[in-house]
Short mmCIF file of C-alpha atoms in Angstrom, two decimals:
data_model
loop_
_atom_site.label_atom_id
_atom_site.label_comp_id
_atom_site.label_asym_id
_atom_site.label_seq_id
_atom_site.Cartn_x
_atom_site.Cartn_y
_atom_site.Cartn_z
CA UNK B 257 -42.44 20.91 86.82
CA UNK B 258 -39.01 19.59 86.14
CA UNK B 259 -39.78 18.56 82.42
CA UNK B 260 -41.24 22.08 82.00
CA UNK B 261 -38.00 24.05 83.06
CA UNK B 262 -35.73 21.95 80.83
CA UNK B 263 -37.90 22.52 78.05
CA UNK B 264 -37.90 26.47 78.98
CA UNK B 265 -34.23 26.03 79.28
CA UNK B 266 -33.54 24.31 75.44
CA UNK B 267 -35.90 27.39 74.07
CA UNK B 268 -33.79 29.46 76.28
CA UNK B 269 -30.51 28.03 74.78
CA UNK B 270 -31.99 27.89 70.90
CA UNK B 271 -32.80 31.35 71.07
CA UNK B 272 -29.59 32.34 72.03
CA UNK B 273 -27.52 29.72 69.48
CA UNK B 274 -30.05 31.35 66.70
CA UNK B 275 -29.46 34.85 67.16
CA UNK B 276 -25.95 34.98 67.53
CA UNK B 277 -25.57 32.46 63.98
CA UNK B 278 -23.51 33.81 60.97
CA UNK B 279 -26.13 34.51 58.92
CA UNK B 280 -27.65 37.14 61.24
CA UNK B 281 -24.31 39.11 60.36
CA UNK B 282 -25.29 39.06 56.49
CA UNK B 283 -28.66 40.23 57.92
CA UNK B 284 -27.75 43.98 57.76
CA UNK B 285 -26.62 44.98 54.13
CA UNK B 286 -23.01 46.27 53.56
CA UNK B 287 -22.33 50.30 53.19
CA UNK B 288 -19.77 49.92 50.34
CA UNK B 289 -19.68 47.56 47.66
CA UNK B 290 -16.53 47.71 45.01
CA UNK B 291 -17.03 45.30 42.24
CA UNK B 292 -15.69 44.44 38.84
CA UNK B 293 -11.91 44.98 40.61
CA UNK B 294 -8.91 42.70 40.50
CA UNK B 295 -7.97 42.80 44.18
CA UNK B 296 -5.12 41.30 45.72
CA UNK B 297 -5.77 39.76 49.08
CA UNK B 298 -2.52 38.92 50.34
CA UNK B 299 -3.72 35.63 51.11
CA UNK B 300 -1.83 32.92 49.29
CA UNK B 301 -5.22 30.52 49.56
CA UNK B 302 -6.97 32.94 47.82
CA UNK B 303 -4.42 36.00 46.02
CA UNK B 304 -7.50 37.45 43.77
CA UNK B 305 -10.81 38.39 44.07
CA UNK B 306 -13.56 40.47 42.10
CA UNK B 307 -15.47 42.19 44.69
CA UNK B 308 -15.24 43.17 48.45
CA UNK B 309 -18.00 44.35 50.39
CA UNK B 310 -17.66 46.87 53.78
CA UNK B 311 -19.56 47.87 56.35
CA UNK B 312 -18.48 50.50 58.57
CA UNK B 313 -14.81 49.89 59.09
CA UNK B 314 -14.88 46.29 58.49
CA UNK B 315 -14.65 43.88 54.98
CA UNK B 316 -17.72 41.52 55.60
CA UNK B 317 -17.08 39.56 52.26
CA UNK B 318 -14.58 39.03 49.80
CA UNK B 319 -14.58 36.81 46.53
CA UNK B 320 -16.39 36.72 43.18
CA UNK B 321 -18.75 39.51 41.72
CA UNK B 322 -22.13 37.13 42.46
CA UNK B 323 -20.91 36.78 45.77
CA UNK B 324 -20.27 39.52 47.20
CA UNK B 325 -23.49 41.33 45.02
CA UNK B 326 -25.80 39.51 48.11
CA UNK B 327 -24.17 41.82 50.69
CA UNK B 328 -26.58 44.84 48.73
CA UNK B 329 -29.26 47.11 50.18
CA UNK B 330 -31.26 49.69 48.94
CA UNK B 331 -28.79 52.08 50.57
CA UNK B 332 -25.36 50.46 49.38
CA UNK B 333 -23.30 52.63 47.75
CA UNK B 334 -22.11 50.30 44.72
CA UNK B 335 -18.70 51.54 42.42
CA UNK B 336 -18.17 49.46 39.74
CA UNK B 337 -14.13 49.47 39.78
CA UNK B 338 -13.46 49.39 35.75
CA UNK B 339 -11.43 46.28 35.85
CA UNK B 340 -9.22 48.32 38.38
CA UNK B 341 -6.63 47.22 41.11
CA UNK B 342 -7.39 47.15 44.60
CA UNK B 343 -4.15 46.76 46.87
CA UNK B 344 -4.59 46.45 50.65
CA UNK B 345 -2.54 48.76 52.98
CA UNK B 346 -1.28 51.76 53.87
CA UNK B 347 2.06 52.88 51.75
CA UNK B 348 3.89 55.79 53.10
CA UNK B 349 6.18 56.98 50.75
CA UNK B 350 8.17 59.71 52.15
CA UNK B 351 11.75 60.52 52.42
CA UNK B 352 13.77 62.42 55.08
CA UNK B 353 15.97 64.89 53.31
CA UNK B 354 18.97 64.92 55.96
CA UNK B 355 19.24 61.08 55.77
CA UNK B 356 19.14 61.13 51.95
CA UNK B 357 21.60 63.84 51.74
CA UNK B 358 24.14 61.71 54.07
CA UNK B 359 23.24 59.09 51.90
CA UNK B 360 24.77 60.93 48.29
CA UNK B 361 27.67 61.74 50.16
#
């Protein structure tokens, strides 16, 4: 009996190690795909890259056009960016007039 529960227990184990692997997350295709871009990562390993894939509000791949291309599914929207700048982040570029006026004094 013993030999039959650890054997239950590896499938057990397997099962779980196999559907919780990285390539179950490239499993379901990506809802945005922006290609043909020069984006700038902000990572000085890696400061360009052609393409970025997203799906819902995450990036699930970043790096060359062929690369990022496998992250497609028959519902992907796909924009080719033109050759086009991508720049991560949020820029708020506002002004507060009292401050700037105390500032030209």
């Amino acid at each position: 009996m013993r030999p039959l529960l650890t054997f239950v227990f590896a499938l057990l184990v397997a099962g779980v190690a196999w559907s919780t692997s990285p390539q179950d997350a490239r499993a379901a295709a990506a809802d945005l795909l922006l290609h043909h871009a020069r984006i700038y990562t902000v990572d000085p390993s890696r400061p360009e890259a052609q393409a970025i894939a997203i799906r819902g509000d995450r990036i699930v791949a970043l790096g060359s056009d062929a690369e990022v291309m496998t992250w497609r599914g028959p519902a992907t929207r796909v924009i080719d960016a033109g050759g086009r700048a991508l720049v991560p982040g949020l820029h708020d570029a506002h002004g507060h007039v009292l401050g700037l006026g105390e500032l030209l004094q």
